[in-house]
Short mmCIF file of N, CA and C in Angstrom, two decimals:
data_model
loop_
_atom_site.label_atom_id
_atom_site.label_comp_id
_atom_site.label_asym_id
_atom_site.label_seq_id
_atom_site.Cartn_x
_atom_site.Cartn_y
_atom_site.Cartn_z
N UNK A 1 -21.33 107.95 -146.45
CA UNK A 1 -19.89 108.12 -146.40
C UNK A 1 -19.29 107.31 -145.24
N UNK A 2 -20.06 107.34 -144.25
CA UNK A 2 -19.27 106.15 -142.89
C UNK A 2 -19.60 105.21 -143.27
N UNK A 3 -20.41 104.62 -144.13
CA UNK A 3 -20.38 102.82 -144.55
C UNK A 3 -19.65 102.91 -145.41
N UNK A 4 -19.03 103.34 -146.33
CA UNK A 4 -17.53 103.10 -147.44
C UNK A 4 -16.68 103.32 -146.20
N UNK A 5 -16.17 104.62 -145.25
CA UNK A 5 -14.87 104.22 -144.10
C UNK A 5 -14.87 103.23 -143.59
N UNK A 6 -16.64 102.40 -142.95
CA UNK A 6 -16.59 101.14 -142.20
C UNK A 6 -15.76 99.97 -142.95
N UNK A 7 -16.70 100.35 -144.27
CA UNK A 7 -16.24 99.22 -145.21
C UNK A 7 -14.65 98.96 -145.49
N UNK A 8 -14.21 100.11 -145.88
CA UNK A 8 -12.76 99.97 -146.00
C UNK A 8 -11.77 99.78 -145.23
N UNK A 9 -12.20 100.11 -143.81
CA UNK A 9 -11.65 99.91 -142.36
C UNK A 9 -11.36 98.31 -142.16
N UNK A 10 -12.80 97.38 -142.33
CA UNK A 10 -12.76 96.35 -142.14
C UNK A 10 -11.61 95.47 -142.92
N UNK A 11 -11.65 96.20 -144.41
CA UNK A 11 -11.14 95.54 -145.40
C UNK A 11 -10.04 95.76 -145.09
N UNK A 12 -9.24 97.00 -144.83
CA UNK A 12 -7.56 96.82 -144.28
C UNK A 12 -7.45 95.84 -142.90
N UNK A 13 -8.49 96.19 -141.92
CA UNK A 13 -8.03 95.29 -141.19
C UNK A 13 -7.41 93.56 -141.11
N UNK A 14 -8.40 93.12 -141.96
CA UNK A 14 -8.73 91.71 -142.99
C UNK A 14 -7.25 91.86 -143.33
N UNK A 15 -6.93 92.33 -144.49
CA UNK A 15 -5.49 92.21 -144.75
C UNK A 15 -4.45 92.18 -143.80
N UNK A 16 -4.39 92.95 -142.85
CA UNK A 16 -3.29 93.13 -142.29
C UNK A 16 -3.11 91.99 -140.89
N UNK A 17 -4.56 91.00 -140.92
CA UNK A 17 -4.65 89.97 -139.97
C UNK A 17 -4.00 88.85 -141.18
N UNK A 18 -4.50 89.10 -142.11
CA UNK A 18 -4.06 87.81 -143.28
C UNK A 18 -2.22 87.78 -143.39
N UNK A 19 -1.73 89.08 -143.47
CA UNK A 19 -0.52 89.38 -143.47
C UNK A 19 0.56 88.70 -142.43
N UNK A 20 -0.17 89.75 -141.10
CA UNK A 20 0.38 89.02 -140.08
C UNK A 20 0.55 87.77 -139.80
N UNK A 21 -0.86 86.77 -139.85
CA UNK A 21 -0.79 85.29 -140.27
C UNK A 21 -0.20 84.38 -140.95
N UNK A 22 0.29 84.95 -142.27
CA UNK A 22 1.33 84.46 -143.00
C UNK A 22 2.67 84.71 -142.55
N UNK A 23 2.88 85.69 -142.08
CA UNK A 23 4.06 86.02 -141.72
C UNK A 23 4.18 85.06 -140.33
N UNK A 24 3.60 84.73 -139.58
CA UNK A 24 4.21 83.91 -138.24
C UNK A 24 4.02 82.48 -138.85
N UNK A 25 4.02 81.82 -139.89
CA UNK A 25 3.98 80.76 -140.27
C UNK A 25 5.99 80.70 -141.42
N UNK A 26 6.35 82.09 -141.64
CA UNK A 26 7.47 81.19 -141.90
C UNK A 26 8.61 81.35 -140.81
N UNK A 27 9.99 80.58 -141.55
CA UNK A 27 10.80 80.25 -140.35
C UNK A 27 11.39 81.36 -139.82
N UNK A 28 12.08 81.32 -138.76
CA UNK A 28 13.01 81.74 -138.14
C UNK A 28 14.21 81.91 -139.09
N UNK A 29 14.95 82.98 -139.37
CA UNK A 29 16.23 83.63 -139.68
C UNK A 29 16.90 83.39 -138.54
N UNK A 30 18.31 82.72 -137.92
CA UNK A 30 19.21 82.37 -136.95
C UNK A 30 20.51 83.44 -137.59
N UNK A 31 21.11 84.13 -137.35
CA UNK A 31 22.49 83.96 -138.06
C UNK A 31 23.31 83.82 -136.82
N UNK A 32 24.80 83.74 -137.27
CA UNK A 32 25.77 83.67 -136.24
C UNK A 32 26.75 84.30 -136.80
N UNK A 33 27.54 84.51 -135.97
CA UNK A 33 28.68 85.22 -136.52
C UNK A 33 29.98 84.98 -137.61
N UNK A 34 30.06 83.79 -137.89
CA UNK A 34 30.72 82.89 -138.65
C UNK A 34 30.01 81.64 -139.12
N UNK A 35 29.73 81.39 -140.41
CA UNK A 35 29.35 79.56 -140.57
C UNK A 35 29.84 78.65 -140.39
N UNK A 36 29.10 77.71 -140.19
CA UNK A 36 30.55 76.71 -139.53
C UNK A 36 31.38 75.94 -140.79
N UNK A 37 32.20 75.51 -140.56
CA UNK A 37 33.33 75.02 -141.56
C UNK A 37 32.90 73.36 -141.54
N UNK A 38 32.40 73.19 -142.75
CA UNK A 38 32.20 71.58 -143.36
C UNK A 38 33.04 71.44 -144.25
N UNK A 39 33.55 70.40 -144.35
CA UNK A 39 34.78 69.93 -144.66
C UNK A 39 34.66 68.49 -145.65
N UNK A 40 34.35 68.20 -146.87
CA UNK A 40 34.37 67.03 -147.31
C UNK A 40 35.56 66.21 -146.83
N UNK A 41 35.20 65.09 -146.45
CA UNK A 41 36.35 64.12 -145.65
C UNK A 41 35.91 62.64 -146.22
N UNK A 42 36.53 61.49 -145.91
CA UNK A 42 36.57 60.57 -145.99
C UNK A 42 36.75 59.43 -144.67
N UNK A 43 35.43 58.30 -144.24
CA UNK A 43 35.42 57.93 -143.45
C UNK A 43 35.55 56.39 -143.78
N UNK A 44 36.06 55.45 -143.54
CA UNK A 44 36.23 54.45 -143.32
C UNK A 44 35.45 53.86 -145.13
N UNK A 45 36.04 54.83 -146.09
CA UNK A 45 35.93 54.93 -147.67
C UNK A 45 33.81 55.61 -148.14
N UNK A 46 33.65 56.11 -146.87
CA UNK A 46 32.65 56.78 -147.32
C UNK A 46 32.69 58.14 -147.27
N UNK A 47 31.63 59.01 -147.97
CA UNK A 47 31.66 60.19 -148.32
C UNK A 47 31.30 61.00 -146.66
N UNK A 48 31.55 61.95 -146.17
CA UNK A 48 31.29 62.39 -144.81
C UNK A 48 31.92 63.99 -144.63
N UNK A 49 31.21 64.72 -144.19
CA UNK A 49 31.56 66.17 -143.38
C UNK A 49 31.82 66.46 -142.25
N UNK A 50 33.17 67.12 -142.46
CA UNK A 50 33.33 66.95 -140.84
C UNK A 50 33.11 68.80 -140.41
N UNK A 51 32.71 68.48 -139.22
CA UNK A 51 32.25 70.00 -138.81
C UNK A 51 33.73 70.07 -137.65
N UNK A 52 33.86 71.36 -137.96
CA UNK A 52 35.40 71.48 -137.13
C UNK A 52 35.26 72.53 -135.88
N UNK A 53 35.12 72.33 -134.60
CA UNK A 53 34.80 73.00 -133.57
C UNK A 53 36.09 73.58 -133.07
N UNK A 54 36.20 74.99 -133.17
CA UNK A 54 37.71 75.12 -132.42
C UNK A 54 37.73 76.48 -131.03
N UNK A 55 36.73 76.25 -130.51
CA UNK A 55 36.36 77.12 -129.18
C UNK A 55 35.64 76.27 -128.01
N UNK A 56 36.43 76.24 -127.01
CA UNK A 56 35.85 75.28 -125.64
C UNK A 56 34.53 75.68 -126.04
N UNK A 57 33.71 76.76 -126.01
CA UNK A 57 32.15 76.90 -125.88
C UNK A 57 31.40 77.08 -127.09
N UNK A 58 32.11 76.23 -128.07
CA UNK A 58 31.11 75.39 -129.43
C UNK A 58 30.31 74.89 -128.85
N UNK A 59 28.94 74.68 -129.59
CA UNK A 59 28.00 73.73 -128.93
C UNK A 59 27.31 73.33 -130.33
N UNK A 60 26.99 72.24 -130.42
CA UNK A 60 26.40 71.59 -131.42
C UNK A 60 25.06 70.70 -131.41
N UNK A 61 23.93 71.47 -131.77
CA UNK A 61 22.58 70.51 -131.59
C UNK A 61 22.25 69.63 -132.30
N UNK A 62 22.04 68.06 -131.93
CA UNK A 62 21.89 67.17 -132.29
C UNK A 62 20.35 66.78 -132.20
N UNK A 63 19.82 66.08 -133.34
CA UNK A 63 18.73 65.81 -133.32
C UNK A 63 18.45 64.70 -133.90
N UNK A 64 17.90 63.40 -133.01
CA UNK A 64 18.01 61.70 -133.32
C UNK A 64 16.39 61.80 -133.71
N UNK A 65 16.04 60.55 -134.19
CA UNK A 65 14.82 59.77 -134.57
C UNK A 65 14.33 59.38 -133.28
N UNK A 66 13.00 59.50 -132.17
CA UNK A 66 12.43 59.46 -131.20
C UNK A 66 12.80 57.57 -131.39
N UNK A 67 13.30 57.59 -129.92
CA UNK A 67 14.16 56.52 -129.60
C UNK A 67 15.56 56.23 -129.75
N UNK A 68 16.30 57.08 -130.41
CA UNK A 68 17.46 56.85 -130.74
C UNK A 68 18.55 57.90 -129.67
N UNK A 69 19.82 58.19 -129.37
CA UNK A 69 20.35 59.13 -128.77
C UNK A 69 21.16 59.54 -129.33
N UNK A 70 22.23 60.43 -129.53
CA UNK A 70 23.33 60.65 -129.60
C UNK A 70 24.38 59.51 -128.99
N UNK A 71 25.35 59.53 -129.92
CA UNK A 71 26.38 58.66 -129.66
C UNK A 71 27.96 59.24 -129.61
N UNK A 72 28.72 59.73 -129.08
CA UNK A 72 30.02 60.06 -129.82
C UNK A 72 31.09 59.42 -129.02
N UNK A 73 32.26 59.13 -130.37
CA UNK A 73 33.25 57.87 -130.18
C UNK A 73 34.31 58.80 -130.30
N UNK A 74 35.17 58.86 -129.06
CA UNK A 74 36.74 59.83 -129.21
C UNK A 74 37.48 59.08 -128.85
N UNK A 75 38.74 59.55 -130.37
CA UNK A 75 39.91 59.35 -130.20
C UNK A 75 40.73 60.19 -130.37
N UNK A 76 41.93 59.72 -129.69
CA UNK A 76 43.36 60.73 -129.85
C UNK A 76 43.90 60.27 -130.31
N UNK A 77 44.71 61.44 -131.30
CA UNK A 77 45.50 61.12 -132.36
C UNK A 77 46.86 61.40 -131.97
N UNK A 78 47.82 60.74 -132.46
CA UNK A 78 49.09 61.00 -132.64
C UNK A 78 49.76 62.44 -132.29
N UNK A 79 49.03 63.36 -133.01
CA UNK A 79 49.67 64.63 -132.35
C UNK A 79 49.13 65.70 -131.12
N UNK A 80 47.96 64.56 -130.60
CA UNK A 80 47.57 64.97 -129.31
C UNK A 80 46.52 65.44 -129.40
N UNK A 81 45.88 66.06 -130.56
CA UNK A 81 44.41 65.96 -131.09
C UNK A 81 43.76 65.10 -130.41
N UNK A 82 42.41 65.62 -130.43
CA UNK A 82 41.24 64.30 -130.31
C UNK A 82 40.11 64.67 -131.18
N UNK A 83 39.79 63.66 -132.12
CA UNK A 83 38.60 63.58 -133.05
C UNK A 83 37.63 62.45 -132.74
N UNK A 84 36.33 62.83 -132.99
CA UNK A 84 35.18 61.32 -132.96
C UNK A 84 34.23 61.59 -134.09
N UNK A 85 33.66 60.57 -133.66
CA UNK A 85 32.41 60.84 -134.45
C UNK A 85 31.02 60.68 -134.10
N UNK A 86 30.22 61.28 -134.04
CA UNK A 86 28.54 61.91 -133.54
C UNK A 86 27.57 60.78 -134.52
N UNK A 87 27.07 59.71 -134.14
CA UNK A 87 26.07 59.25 -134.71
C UNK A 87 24.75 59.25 -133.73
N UNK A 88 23.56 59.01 -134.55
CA UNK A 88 22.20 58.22 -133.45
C UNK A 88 22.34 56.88 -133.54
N UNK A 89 21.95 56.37 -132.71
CA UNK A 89 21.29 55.09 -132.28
C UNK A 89 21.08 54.34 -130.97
N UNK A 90 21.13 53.31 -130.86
CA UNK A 90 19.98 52.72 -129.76
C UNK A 90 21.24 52.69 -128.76
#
């Protein structure tokens, strides 16, 4: 009778290492409190999204091709706005 408990002991354990294992292999769930607002737009006649930041402490993570940086180009507009645009490169 204690070698079927050993046995079956081992065998849940087995599972519940296999379990756990799978489970730290998928991703991360993030949420936030709002999604952010993408916006189909039009850039210099190409297709483009604009992400619309409207709180001083937006922050936006950028992520380039190893060697490349972040780039962003601002302008002000007419009604005192300022818009750019976020590319990578050298």
């Amino acid at each position: 009778m204690l070698l079927f408990i050993s046995r079956c002991w081992g065998s849940v354990m087995g599972a519940i290492i296999v379990f756990l294992g799978i489970a730290s292999l998928m991703p991360a769930i993030a949420t936030a409190p709002a999604p952010p607002q993408l916006v189909p737009a039009k850039l210099k006649g190409q297709a483009v999204y604009v992400l619309y930041l409207t709180r001083s402490s937006d922050k936006v993570l950028v992520r380039c091709y190893p060697g490349q940086q972040p780039k962003v180009e601002v302008q002000a507009k007419a009604d005192g706005t300022k818009e750019g645009t976020l590319t990578c490169g050298n």
